[in-house]
mmCIF file of C-alpha atoms and ligand atoms in Angstrom:
data_model
loop_
_atom_site.group_PDB
_atom_site.id
_atom_site.type_symbol
_atom_site.label_atom_id
_atom_site.label_comp_id
_atom_site.label_asym_id
_atom_site.label_seq_id
_atom_site.Cartn_x
_atom_site.Cartn_y
_atom_site.Cartn_z
ATOM 1 C CA MET A 15 -26.277 -36.170 0.616
ATOM 2 C CA SER A 16 -22.776 -37.534 0.639
ATOM 3 C CA MET A 17 -20.011 -36.156 2.845
ATOM 4 C CA LEU A 18 -17.198 -34.128 1.371
ATOM 5 C CA LYS A 19 -13.692 -35.435 1.978
ATOM 6 C CA ASN A 20 -12.349 -31.890 2.247
ATOM 7 C CA ASP A 21 -14.892 -29.582 3.878
ATOM 8 C CA LEU A 22 -12.483 -26.901 5.152
ATOM 9 C CA PHE A 23 -14.093 -24.288 2.880
ATOM 10 C CA LEU A 24 -17.606 -25.012 4.186
ATOM 11 C CA LYS A 25 -16.317 -25.050 7.769
ATOM 12 C CA ALA A 26 -14.744 -21.628 7.321
ATOM 13 C CA LEU A 27 -18.001 -20.351 5.772
ATOM 14 C CA ARG A 28 -19.819 -21.491 8.927
ATOM 15 C CA GLY A 29 -17.237 -19.692 11.062
ATOM 16 C CA GLU A 30 -15.926 -22.922 12.620
ATOM 17 C CA THR A 31 -12.385 -23.207 13.959
ATOM 18 C CA VAL A 32 -10.016 -24.757 11.409
ATOM 19 C CA GLU A 33 -6.431 -25.997 11.543
ATOM 20 C CA ARG A 34 -5.586 -23.759 8.555
ATOM 21 C CA PRO A 35 -7.625 -21.496 6.278
ATOM 22 C CA PRO A 36 -9.066 -22.976 3.072
ATOM 23 C CA VAL A 37 -7.824 -21.581 -0.227
ATOM 24 C CA TRP A 38 -9.135 -21.170 -3.778
ATOM 25 C CA MET A 39 -8.481 -18.565 -6.487
ATOM 26 C CA MET A 40 -11.022 -16.474 -8.323
ATOM 27 C CA ARG A 41 -10.974 -17.378 -12.025
ATOM 28 C CA GLN A 42 -8.873 -20.435 -11.252
ATOM 29 C CA ALA A 43 -10.702 -22.490 -13.902
ATOM 30 C CA GLY A 44 -8.889 -21.336 -17.010
ATOM 31 C CA ARG A 45 -6.924 -18.322 -18.164
ATOM 32 C CA TYR A 46 -3.409 -19.373 -17.142
ATOM 33 C CA LEU A 47 -3.420 -23.183 -17.418
ATOM 34 C CA PRO A 48 -1.682 -24.577 -20.534
ATOM 35 C CA ASP A 49 -4.229 -27.413 -20.875
ATOM 36 C CA PHE A 50 -6.972 -24.786 -20.905
ATOM 37 C CA MET A 51 -5.219 -22.823 -23.662
ATOM 38 C CA LYS A 52 -5.237 -25.978 -25.792
ATOM 39 C CA LEU A 53 -9.011 -26.376 -25.349
ATOM 40 C CA LYS A 54 -9.390 -22.686 -26.141
ATOM 41 C CA GLU A 55 -7.800 -23.246 -29.540
ATOM 42 C CA LYS A 56 -10.293 -25.996 -30.358
ATOM 43 C CA TYR A 57 -13.600 -24.643 -29.022
ATOM 44 C CA ASP A 58 -14.971 -21.114 -28.840
ATOM 45 C CA PHE A 59 -15.899 -19.666 -25.473
ATOM 46 C CA PHE A 60 -19.640 -20.328 -25.321
ATOM 47 C CA THR A 61 -19.151 -23.836 -26.726
ATOM 48 C CA ARG A 62 -16.911 -24.505 -23.715
ATOM 49 C CA CYS A 63 -19.630 -23.122 -21.431
ATOM 50 C CA ARG A 64 -22.465 -25.017 -23.122
ATOM 51 C CA THR A 65 -20.823 -28.437 -23.345
ATOM 52 C CA PRO A 66 -21.038 -30.124 -19.924
ATOM 53 C CA GLU A 67 -18.075 -32.432 -20.694
ATOM 54 C CA LEU A 68 -15.842 -29.418 -21.454
ATOM 55 C CA ALA A 69 -17.110 -27.327 -18.524
ATOM 56 C CA THR A 70 -16.453 -30.295 -16.238
ATOM 57 C CA GLU A 71 -12.962 -30.893 -17.601
ATOM 58 C CA ILE A 72 -12.018 -27.211 -17.167
ATOM 59 C CA THR A 73 -13.525 -27.000 -13.667
ATOM 60 C CA VAL A 74 -11.597 -30.028 -12.431
ATOM 61 C CA MET A 75 -8.303 -29.011 -14.110
ATOM 62 C CA PRO A 76 -7.058 -26.678 -11.335
ATOM 63 C CA ILE A 77 -8.179 -29.129 -8.647
ATOM 64 C CA ASP A 78 -5.859 -31.776 -10.110
ATOM 65 C CA GLN A 79 -3.027 -29.420 -11.107
ATOM 66 C CA ILE A 80 -3.006 -26.734 -8.397
ATOM 67 C CA GLY A 81 -4.835 -28.288 -5.429
ATOM 68 C CA PRO A 82 -7.229 -25.627 -4.028
ATOM 69 C CA ASP A 83 -9.847 -26.546 -1.391
ATOM 70 C CA ALA A 84 -12.840 -25.657 -3.579
ATOM 71 C CA ALA A 85 -13.780 -25.838 -7.252
ATOM 72 C CA ILE A 86 -15.611 -23.064 -9.127
ATOM 73 C CA LEU A 87 -17.755 -24.082 -12.065
ATOM 74 C CA PHE A 88 -16.429 -23.055 -15.455
ATOM 75 C CA SER A 89 -19.039 -20.731 -16.945
ATOM 76 C CA ASP A 90 -19.479 -16.955 -17.165
ATOM 77 C CA ILE A 91 -21.600 -14.251 -15.580
ATOM 78 C CA LEU A 92 -22.747 -13.246 -19.085
ATOM 79 C CA VAL A 93 -24.787 -16.418 -19.665
ATOM 80 C CA ILE A 94 -27.519 -14.570 -17.742
ATOM 81 C CA PRO A 95 -28.013 -11.614 -20.132
ATOM 82 C CA GLN A 96 -27.737 -14.132 -22.970
ATOM 83 C CA ALA A 97 -30.572 -16.199 -21.490
ATOM 84 C CA MET A 98 -32.591 -12.976 -21.118
ATOM 85 C CA GLY A 99 -32.507 -12.444 -24.877
ATOM 86 C CA ILE A 100 -29.529 -10.078 -25.050
ATOM 87 C CA GLU A 101 -26.987 -11.202 -27.625
ATOM 88 C CA VAL A 102 -23.512 -11.743 -26.135
ATOM 89 C CA GLU A 103 -20.373 -12.693 -28.047
ATOM 90 C CA MET A 104 -16.887 -13.325 -26.705
ATOM 91 C CA LYS A 105 -14.334 -11.786 -29.056
ATOM 92 C CA ASN A 106 -10.734 -12.918 -28.910
ATOM 93 C CA GLY A 107 -8.542 -10.114 -27.635
ATOM 94 C CA VAL A 108 -11.561 -7.865 -26.996
ATOM 95 C CA GLY A 109 -13.619 -9.771 -24.426
ATOM 96 C CA PRO A 110 -17.397 -9.537 -24.143
ATOM 97 C CA TRP A 111 -19.160 -7.910 -27.123
ATOM 98 C CA LEU A 112 -22.894 -7.182 -27.079
ATOM 99 C CA PRO A 113 -23.974 -5.977 -30.555
ATOM 100 C CA ASN A 114 -27.345 -4.586 -29.366
ATOM 101 C CA PRO A 115 -26.825 -2.874 -26.016
ATOM 102 C CA VAL A 116 -29.903 -2.078 -23.891
ATOM 103 C CA ARG A 117 -30.176 1.723 -23.857
ATOM 104 C CA SER A 118 -33.860 2.667 -23.758
ATOM 105 C CA ILE A 119 -37.035 1.867 -21.840
ATOM 106 C CA GLU A 120 -38.309 0.074 -24.979
ATOM 107 C CA ALA A 121 -35.202 -2.108 -25.075
ATOM 108 C CA VAL A 122 -35.641 -2.923 -21.380
ATOM 109 C CA GLY A 123 -39.240 -3.927 -22.144
ATOM 110 C CA GLN A 124 -37.982 -6.536 -24.596
ATOM 111 C CA VAL A 125 -35.630 -8.167 -22.104
ATOM 112 C CA THR A 126 -37.190 -11.389 -20.815
ATOM 113 C CA VAL A 127 -37.096 -13.217 -17.480
ATOM 114 C CA PRO A 128 -36.489 -16.688 -18.921
ATOM 115 C CA ASP A 129 -37.357 -20.165 -17.750
ATOM 116 C CA ILE A 130 -34.092 -21.434 -16.247
ATOM 117 C CA ASP A 131 -34.354 -25.111 -17.211
ATOM 118 C CA GLU A 132 -35.077 -24.134 -20.787
ATOM 119 C CA SER A 133 -32.435 -21.447 -21.259
ATOM 120 C CA LEU A 134 -29.698 -22.454 -18.818
ATOM 121 C CA GLY A 135 -30.240 -26.197 -18.462
ATOM 122 C CA TYR A 136 -26.730 -26.716 -19.847
ATOM 123 C CA VAL A 137 -25.262 -25.062 -16.729
ATOM 124 C CA LEU A 138 -27.296 -27.366 -14.483
ATOM 125 C CA ASP A 139 -26.114 -30.380 -16.506
ATOM 126 C CA ALA A 140 -22.513 -29.157 -16.147
ATOM 127 C CA ILE A 141 -22.975 -28.918 -12.367
ATOM 128 C CA LYS A 142 -24.291 -32.485 -12.130
ATOM 129 C CA MET A 143 -21.485 -33.831 -14.280
ATOM 130 C CA THR A 144 -18.845 -31.853 -12.381
ATOM 131 C CA LYS A 145 -20.141 -33.083 -9.022
ATOM 132 C CA GLN A 146 -19.673 -36.635 -10.251
ATOM 133 C CA ALA A 147 -16.184 -35.936 -11.535
ATOM 134 C CA LEU A 148 -15.169 -34.253 -8.277
ATOM 135 C CA ASN A 149 -16.225 -37.409 -6.448
ATOM 136 C CA ASP A 150 -16.837 -35.423 -3.217
ATOM 137 C CA GLU A 151 -13.167 -34.457 -2.948
ATOM 138 C CA VAL A 152 -13.877 -30.709 -2.619
ATOM 139 C CA PRO A 153 -16.990 -28.503 -2.610
ATOM 140 C CA LEU A 154 -18.246 -26.845 -5.804
ATOM 141 C CA ILE A 155 -18.953 -23.101 -5.973
ATOM 142 C CA GLY A 156 -21.649 -21.715 -8.276
ATOM 143 C CA PHE A 157 -21.762 -18.031 -9.146
ATOM 144 C CA ALA A 158 -23.554 -15.139 -10.793
ATOM 145 C CA GLY A 159 -22.742 -11.528 -11.510
ATOM 146 C CA SER A 160 -24.471 -8.884 -9.426
ATOM 147 C CA PRO A 161 -27.398 -7.229 -11.211
ATOM 148 C CA TRP A 162 -25.402 -3.974 -11.408
ATOM 149 C CA THR A 163 -22.370 -5.698 -12.958
ATOM 150 C CA ILE A 164 -24.615 -7.415 -15.529
ATOM 151 C CA LEU A 165 -26.300 -4.080 -16.304
ATOM 152 C CA CYS A 166 -22.836 -2.618 -16.923
ATOM 153 C CA TYR A 167 -22.264 -5.051 -19.816
ATOM 154 C CA ALA A 168 -25.885 -5.001 -21.043
ATOM 155 C CA VAL A 169 -25.835 -1.201 -21.422
ATOM 156 C CA GLU A 170 -22.175 -0.508 -22.232
ATOM 157 C CA GLY A 171 -22.052 -3.368 -24.732
ATOM 158 C CA GLN A 172 -18.463 -4.249 -23.852
ATOM 159 C CA GLY A 173 -15.862 -3.972 -21.103
ATOM 160 C CA SER A 174 -14.848 -0.474 -20.064
ATOM 161 C CA LYS A 175 -12.561 1.347 -17.662
ATOM 162 C CA SER A 176 -15.330 3.647 -16.463
ATOM 163 C CA PHE A 177 -18.675 2.172 -17.635
ATOM 164 C CA ASP A 178 -19.825 5.738 -18.245
ATOM 165 C CA LYS A 179 -22.598 4.714 -20.686
ATOM 166 C CA ALA A 180 -23.994 2.312 -18.065
ATOM 167 C CA LYS A 181 -23.816 4.975 -15.378
ATOM 168 C CA GLY A 182 -25.256 7.571 -17.728
ATOM 169 C CA PHE A 183 -28.239 5.307 -18.410
ATOM 170 C CA CYS A 184 -28.863 4.830 -14.665
ATOM 171 C CA PHE A 185 -28.668 8.545 -13.934
ATOM 172 C CA SER A 186 -30.668 9.771 -16.933
ATOM 173 C CA GLU A 187 -33.285 6.995 -17.048
ATOM 174 C CA PRO A 188 -33.426 5.641 -13.497
ATOM 175 C CA GLN A 189 -36.860 4.087 -13.971
ATOM 176 C CA ALA A 190 -35.727 2.041 -16.959
ATOM 177 C CA ALA A 191 -32.509 1.116 -15.154
ATOM 178 C CA HIS A 192 -34.418 -0.135 -12.130
ATOM 179 C CA GLN A 193 -36.739 -2.163 -14.334
ATOM 180 C CA LEU A 194 -33.733 -3.804 -15.943
ATOM 181 C CA LEU A 195 -32.019 -4.402 -12.585
ATOM 182 C CA GLN A 196 -35.187 -6.051 -11.226
ATOM 183 C CA LYS A 197 -35.480 -8.345 -14.237
ATOM 184 C CA ILE A 198 -31.837 -9.373 -13.832
ATOM 185 C CA THR A 199 -32.379 -9.915 -10.101
ATOM 186 C CA ASP A 200 -35.440 -12.134 -10.656
ATOM 187 C CA THR A 201 -33.559 -14.193 -13.240
ATOM 188 C CA THR A 202 -30.479 -14.467 -11.015
ATOM 189 C CA ILE A 203 -32.499 -15.666 -8.010
ATOM 190 C CA ALA A 204 -34.180 -18.413 -10.036
ATOM 191 C CA TYR A 205 -30.823 -19.304 -11.606
ATOM 192 C CA LEU A 206 -28.916 -19.573 -8.319
ATOM 193 C CA LYS A 207 -31.729 -21.585 -6.721
ATOM 194 C CA ALA A 208 -31.535 -24.011 -9.647
ATOM 195 C CA LYS A 209 -27.751 -24.194 -9.294
ATOM 196 C CA VAL A 210 -28.071 -25.087 -5.608
ATOM 197 C CA LYS A 211 -30.663 -27.717 -6.440
ATOM 198 C CA ALA A 212 -28.313 -29.126 -9.088
ATOM 199 C CA GLY A 213 -25.598 -29.553 -6.447
ATOM 200 C CA VAL A 214 -23.376 -26.523 -5.837
ATOM 201 C CA ASN A 215 -22.284 -26.217 -2.187
ATOM 202 C CA ALA A 216 -22.052 -22.417 -2.064
ATOM 203 C CA VAL A 217 -22.699 -19.471 -4.360
ATOM 204 C CA GLN A 218 -20.674 -16.322 -4.969
ATOM 205 C CA ILE A 219 -22.007 -13.050 -6.328
ATOM 206 C CA PHE A 220 -19.384 -11.137 -8.331
ATOM 207 C CA ASP A 221 -19.979 -7.400 -8.108
ATOM 208 C CA SER A 222 -16.908 -6.713 -10.219
ATOM 209 C CA TRP A 223 -17.912 -3.140 -11.087
ATOM 210 C CA GLY A 224 -19.599 -2.078 -7.830
ATOM 211 C CA GLY A 225 -16.583 0.112 -7.107
ATOM 212 C CA MET A 226 -17.509 2.296 -10.103
ATOM 213 C CA LEU A 227 -20.362 3.757 -8.041
ATOM 214 C CA SER A 228 -20.304 6.296 -5.214
ATOM 215 C CA PRO A 229 -21.342 4.877 -1.833
ATOM 216 C CA VAL A 230 -24.780 6.527 -2.179
ATOM 217 C CA ASP A 231 -25.352 5.288 -5.749
ATOM 218 C CA TYR A 232 -24.067 1.855 -4.734
ATOM 219 C CA GLN A 233 -27.011 1.500 -2.359
ATOM 220 C CA GLU A 234 -29.531 2.416 -5.030
ATOM 221 C CA PHE A 235 -28.162 0.626 -8.080
ATOM 222 C CA SER A 236 -26.282 -2.344 -6.694
ATOM 223 C CA TRP A 237 -26.637 -3.278 -3.055
ATOM 224 C CA LYS A 238 -30.461 -3.199 -2.930
ATOM 225 C CA TYR A 239 -30.577 -5.948 -5.550
ATOM 226 C CA ILE A 240 -27.771 -8.041 -4.047
ATOM 227 C CA GLN A 241 -29.689 -7.964 -0.767
ATOM 228 C CA GLN A 242 -32.752 -9.429 -2.542
ATOM 229 C CA ILE A 243 -30.576 -12.270 -3.836
ATOM 230 C CA ILE A 244 -29.125 -12.962 -0.382
ATOM 231 C CA ASP A 245 -32.605 -12.970 1.182
ATOM 232 C CA ALA A 246 -33.815 -15.496 -1.386
ATOM 233 C CA LEU A 247 -30.773 -17.798 -1.175
ATOM 234 C CA LYS A 248 -29.380 -17.675 2.338
ATOM 235 C CA ASP A 249 -31.545 -20.476 3.743
ATOM 236 C CA LEU A 250 -30.617 -22.749 0.825
ATOM 237 C CA SER A 251 -26.868 -22.148 0.538
ATOM 238 C CA PRO A 252 -24.024 -20.029 1.914
ATOM 239 C CA VAL A 253 -23.782 -16.830 -0.135
ATOM 240 C CA ILE A 254 -20.428 -15.071 -0.644
ATOM 241 C CA VAL A 255 -20.513 -11.486 -1.886
ATOM 242 C CA PHE A 256 -17.414 -10.125 -3.616
ATOM 243 C CA GLY A 257 -17.618 -6.428 -4.385
ATOM 244 C CA LYS A 258 -14.509 -5.174 -6.159
ATOM 245 C CA GLY A 259 -13.664 -1.716 -4.853
ATOM 246 C CA CYS A 260 -16.622 -1.840 -2.459
ATOM 247 C CA TRP A 261 -14.870 -1.630 0.901
ATOM 248 C CA PHE A 262 -17.148 1.335 1.732
ATOM 249 C CA ALA A 263 -20.120 -1.054 1.834
ATOM 250 C CA LEU A 264 -18.505 -3.753 4.011
ATOM 251 C CA GLN A 265 -20.279 -2.701 7.191
ATOM 252 C CA GLU A 266 -23.732 -2.981 5.645
ATOM 253 C CA MET A 267 -22.761 -6.180 3.833
ATOM 254 C CA SER A 268 -21.763 -7.755 7.159
ATOM 255 C CA GLN A 269 -25.352 -7.436 8.398
ATOM 256 C CA SER A 270 -27.001 -8.802 5.269
ATOM 257 C CA GLY A 271 -27.182 -12.539 5.844
ATOM 258 C CA ALA A 272 -24.245 -13.201 3.505
ATOM 259 C CA ALA A 273 -22.073 -16.074 4.785
ATOM 260 C CA ALA A 274 -18.805 -14.393 3.787
ATOM 261 C CA LEU A 275 -17.510 -11.250 2.106
ATOM 262 C CA GLY A 276 -14.802 -10.927 -0.507
ATOM 263 C CA VAL A 277 -12.214 -8.178 -0.143
ATOM 264 C CA ASP A 278 -9.834 -6.827 -2.784
ATOM 265 C CA TRP A 279 -6.177 -5.935 -2.134
ATOM 266 C CA THR A 280 -6.772 -2.210 -1.692
ATOM 267 C CA CYS A 281 -8.494 -2.847 1.658
ATOM 268 C CA SER A 282 -6.296 -3.969 4.536
ATOM 269 C CA ALA A 283 -7.325 -6.996 6.591
ATOM 270 C CA ARG A 284 -7.425 -4.754 9.623
ATOM 271 C CA ASN A 285 -9.800 -2.278 7.988
ATOM 272 C CA ALA A 286 -12.015 -5.088 6.648
ATOM 273 C CA ARG A 287 -12.219 -6.739 10.087
ATOM 274 C CA TYR A 288 -12.924 -3.379 11.711
ATOM 275 C CA LEU A 289 -15.718 -2.507 9.264
ATOM 276 C CA THR A 290 -17.369 -5.932 9.532
ATOM 277 C CA GLY A 291 -17.179 -6.249 13.320
ATOM 278 C CA GLY A 292 -14.787 -9.197 13.292
ATOM 279 C CA ASN A 293 -17.370 -11.986 13.082
ATOM 280 C CA ILE A 294 -18.233 -12.642 9.460
ATOM 281 C CA PRO A 295 -15.824 -14.790 7.416
ATOM 282 C CA LEU A 296 -13.752 -12.725 4.970
ATOM 283 C CA GLN A 297 -12.248 -13.915 1.682
ATOM 284 C CA GLY A 298 -9.281 -12.464 -0.155
ATOM 285 C CA ASN A 299 -7.200 -10.491 -0.863
ATOM 286 C CA PHE A 300 -3.791 -11.246 -2.439
ATOM 287 C CA ASP A 301 -2.995 -8.833 -5.271
ATOM 288 C CA PRO A 302 -3.173 -11.085 -8.388
ATOM 289 C CA SER A 303 -0.070 -9.316 -9.780
ATOM 290 C CA ARG A 304 1.814 -10.348 -6.643
ATOM 291 C CA LEU A 305 1.857 -13.874 -8.073
ATOM 292 C CA LEU A 306 4.545 -12.563 -10.431
ATOM 293 C CA SER A 307 6.934 -12.225 -7.455
ATOM 294 C CA PRO A 308 9.566 -14.939 -6.939
ATOM 295 C CA ILE A 309 8.132 -17.926 -5.063
ATOM 296 C CA PRO A 310 9.901 -17.222 -1.719
ATOM 297 C CA GLU A 311 8.375 -13.725 -1.757
ATOM 298 C CA ILE A 312 4.899 -15.179 -2.462
ATOM 299 C CA GLN A 313 5.346 -17.505 0.519
ATOM 300 C CA LYS A 314 6.363 -14.611 2.744
ATOM 301 C CA GLN A 315 3.446 -12.390 1.631
ATOM 302 C CA VAL A 316 0.916 -15.215 2.078
ATOM 303 C CA LYS A 317 2.050 -15.690 5.673
ATOM 304 C CA ILE A 318 1.675 -11.951 6.317
ATOM 305 C CA MET A 319 -1.804 -12.019 4.758
ATOM 306 C CA ILE A 320 -3.053 -14.916 6.880
ATOM 307 C CA ASP A 321 -1.535 -13.455 10.043
ATOM 308 C CA SER A 322 -3.404 -10.193 9.365
ATOM 309 C CA PHE A 323 -6.816 -11.768 8.725
ATOM 310 C CA GLY A 324 -6.338 -14.516 11.315
ATOM 311 C CA LYS A 325 -6.657 -18.223 10.464
ATOM 312 C CA ASP A 326 -10.348 -18.505 11.472
ATOM 313 C CA ARG A 327 -13.318 -16.952 9.712
ATOM 314 C CA TYR A 328 -11.042 -16.580 6.752
ATOM 315 C CA ILE A 329 -10.810 -17.984 3.229
ATOM 316 C CA ALA A 330 -7.518 -17.319 1.470
ATOM 317 C CA ASN A 331 -7.995 -16.096 -2.090
ATOM 318 C CA LEU A 332 -6.814 -13.449 -4.517
ATOM 319 C CA GLY A 333 -8.271 -9.951 -4.403
ATOM 320 C CA HIS A 334 -9.621 -10.431 -7.977
ATOM 321 C CA GLY A 335 -9.263 -13.020 -10.733
ATOM 322 C CA ILE A 336 -5.941 -14.684 -11.516
ATOM 323 C CA LEU A 337 -4.179 -13.061 -14.492
ATOM 324 C CA PRO A 338 -3.471 -14.927 -17.757
ATOM 325 C CA ASN A 339 0.309 -14.405 -17.439
ATOM 326 C CA ILE A 340 0.782 -16.111 -14.059
ATOM 327 C CA PRO A 341 3.202 -19.071 -14.196
ATOM 328 C CA VAL A 342 1.525 -22.288 -13.080
ATOM 329 C CA ASP A 343 4.204 -22.976 -10.455
ATOM 330 C CA HIS A 344 3.553 -19.557 -8.901
ATOM 331 C CA ALA A 345 -0.194 -20.235 -8.657
ATOM 332 C CA LYS A 346 0.652 -23.565 -7.083
ATOM 333 C CA ALA A 347 3.100 -21.939 -4.668
ATOM 334 C CA PHE A 348 0.323 -19.587 -3.515
ATOM 335 C CA VAL A 349 -2.053 -22.474 -2.773
ATOM 336 C CA GLU A 350 0.692 -24.501 -1.082
ATOM 337 C CA ALA A 351 1.804 -21.573 1.050
ATOM 338 C CA VAL A 352 -1.706 -21.433 2.520
ATOM 339 C CA LYS A 353 -1.794 -25.200 3.007
ATOM 340 C CA ASN A 354 1.546 -25.077 4.851
ATOM 341 C CA TYR A 355 0.444 -22.248 7.135
ATOM 342 C CA HIS A 356 1.136 -22.812 10.808
HETATM 343 O O1 LIG B 27 -12.591 -19.724 -12.379
HETATM 344 C C1 LIG B 27 -13.116 -19.478 -13.461
HETATM 345 O O2 LIG B 27 -12.523 -19.028 -14.458
HETATM 346 C C2 LIG B 27 -14.559 -19.843 -13.535
HETATM 347 C C3 LIG B 27 -15.240 -19.321 -14.665
HETATM 348 C C4 LIG B 27 -15.412 -17.828 -14.813
HETATM 349 C C5 LIG B 27 -15.228 -17.165 -16.058
HETATM 350 N N1 LIG B 27 -15.694 -15.894 -15.916
HETATM 351 C C6 LIG B 27 -14.649 -17.773 -17.274
HETATM 352 C C7 LIG B 27 -14.136 -16.907 -18.343
HETATM 353 C C8 LIG B 27 -15.905 -16.898 -13.899
HETATM 354 C C9 LIG B 27 -16.189 -17.059 -12.423
HETATM 355 C C10 LIG B 27 -16.098 -15.683 -14.612
HETATM 356 C C11 LIG B 27 -16.689 -14.481 -14.002
HETATM 357 C C12 LIG B 27 -16.708 -13.241 -14.772
HETATM 358 N N2 LIG B 27 -16.874 -13.065 -16.108
HETATM 359 C C13 LIG B 27 -16.651 -11.971 -14.176
HETATM 360 C C14 LIG B 27 -16.578 -11.711 -12.696
HETATM 361 C C15 LIG B 27 -15.217 -11.947 -12.153
HETATM 362 C C16 LIG B 27 -14.239 -10.893 -12.539
HETATM 363 O O3 LIG B 27 -13.205 -11.284 -13.131
HETATM 364 O O4 LIG B 27 -14.468 -9.727 -12.220
HETATM 365 C C17 LIG B 27 -16.712 -11.022 -15.208
HETATM 366 C C18 LIG B 27 -16.646 -9.517 -15.042
HETATM 367 C C19 LIG B 27 -16.873 -11.725 -16.437
HETATM 368 C C20 LIG B 27 -17.043 -11.162 -17.798
HETATM 369 C C21 LIG B 27 -15.971 -11.600 -18.705
HETATM 370 N N3 LIG B 27 -15.867 -12.864 -19.240
HETATM 371 C C22 LIG B 27 -14.902 -10.833 -19.207
HETATM 372 C C23 LIG B 27 -14.631 -9.401 -18.856
HETATM 373 C C24 LIG B 27 -14.154 -11.664 -20.049
HETATM 374 C C25 LIG B 27 -12.974 -11.291 -20.935
HETATM 375 C C26 LIG B 27 -11.721 -11.086 -20.226
HETATM 376 C C27 LIG B 27 -11.264 -12.257 -19.365
HETATM 377 O O5 LIG B 27 -10.501 -13.102 -19.852
HETATM 378 O O6 LIG B 27 -11.648 -12.297 -18.218
HETATM 379 C C28 LIG B 27 -14.756 -12.933 -20.017
HETATM 380 C C29 LIG B 27 -14.283 -14.129 -20.719
HETATM 381 C C30 LIG B 27 -13.960 -15.300 -19.887
HETATM 382 N N4 LIG B 27 -14.728 -15.814 -18.874
HETATM 383 C C31 LIG B 27 -12.808 -16.101 -20.041
HETATM 384 C C32 LIG B 27 -12.928 -17.130 -19.096
HETATM 385 C C33 LIG B 27 -11.986 -18.264 -18.857
HETATM 386 C C34 LIG B 27 -11.695 -15.872 -21.075
HETATM 387 C C35 LIG B 27 -12.134 -15.996 -22.474
HETATM 388 C C36 LIG B 27 -11.926 -17.363 -23.064
HETATM 389 O O7 LIG B 27 -11.559 -18.314 -22.360
HETATM 390 O O8 LIG B 27 -12.170 -17.498 -24.288
#
């Protein structure tokens, strides 16, 4: 295996002392970059995901234009339900659209646990091509949605502010819900193992809708399955868990074998450090909307953020994905403010 020229991110994941924290931004590969918008006009969403040349180009774009310390593969968490036989479309202006949501035990029975090479080989090809393009400059992050977050889309059929149909399914048909969650978990484990084998240097689990659940329900419908994924992956790759709105689970997460934990902007650094015992690397948690502030203000807030987390055992990031309306120079100012930290 070749050596990475910039391994700050992997050092921080191992808890090693660093001269400054590494930085990357969730959803950095697309959304706000003008060159990405141009590709978006030419190719529909899943074509961009399924064409290794396009996925590679989009993944490398922010590395060249913004300069973060890690790349995240351009893809989507919804390629998993798609591979499991659930139809997924991406509608302009609407977002994910699943015409046949999974809402009965019979429907769960029809969901498959697919062969990864056969159904998701295009992602593995994109990883190999991206690794070549990155030329060992920075590490590459692979990712998956948490089983709960995937269930949210599979049952709801689209994005939602409350995911009440998904929650209703879990609470009225828990057996069917657990069957579906286990199928998603088994698929995700095989998928992430294949991604690591294809060359990603770390994996992140996005539990974007974990915060929709009460702390008790979180254990039953989300965390249990994330823990299975960590157990299966942790000896092969560092695993980062990002649970949006899940500060209440940080203590348990810190004892799970995860290499690092993501934190959103509603949880203070002090509270996150307190809940996790101070040892596990934390990642976050700049409010994505804060990137709309004037650049000097961004610089000031970044300094405050790093001072609060501390420079070690810390990966600077946003508290959720970057927003489509962020000016490129503001995104760049965020990354540079971390790089200039002293
Ligand atoms: O840095 C990156 O952008 C890497 C690629 C990436 C995408 N989606 C590309 C994408 C990643 C890491 C994701 C994760 C993802 N996808 C999550 C978890 C992270 C989060 O934001 O909470 C979720 C919940 C999804 C599901 C999803 N995909 C939604 C809700 C949407 C529509 C709204 C939007 O723009 O986020 C998508 C579409 C999507 N995925 C786009 C991109 C660049 C925009 C659509 C397009 O380009 O045509």
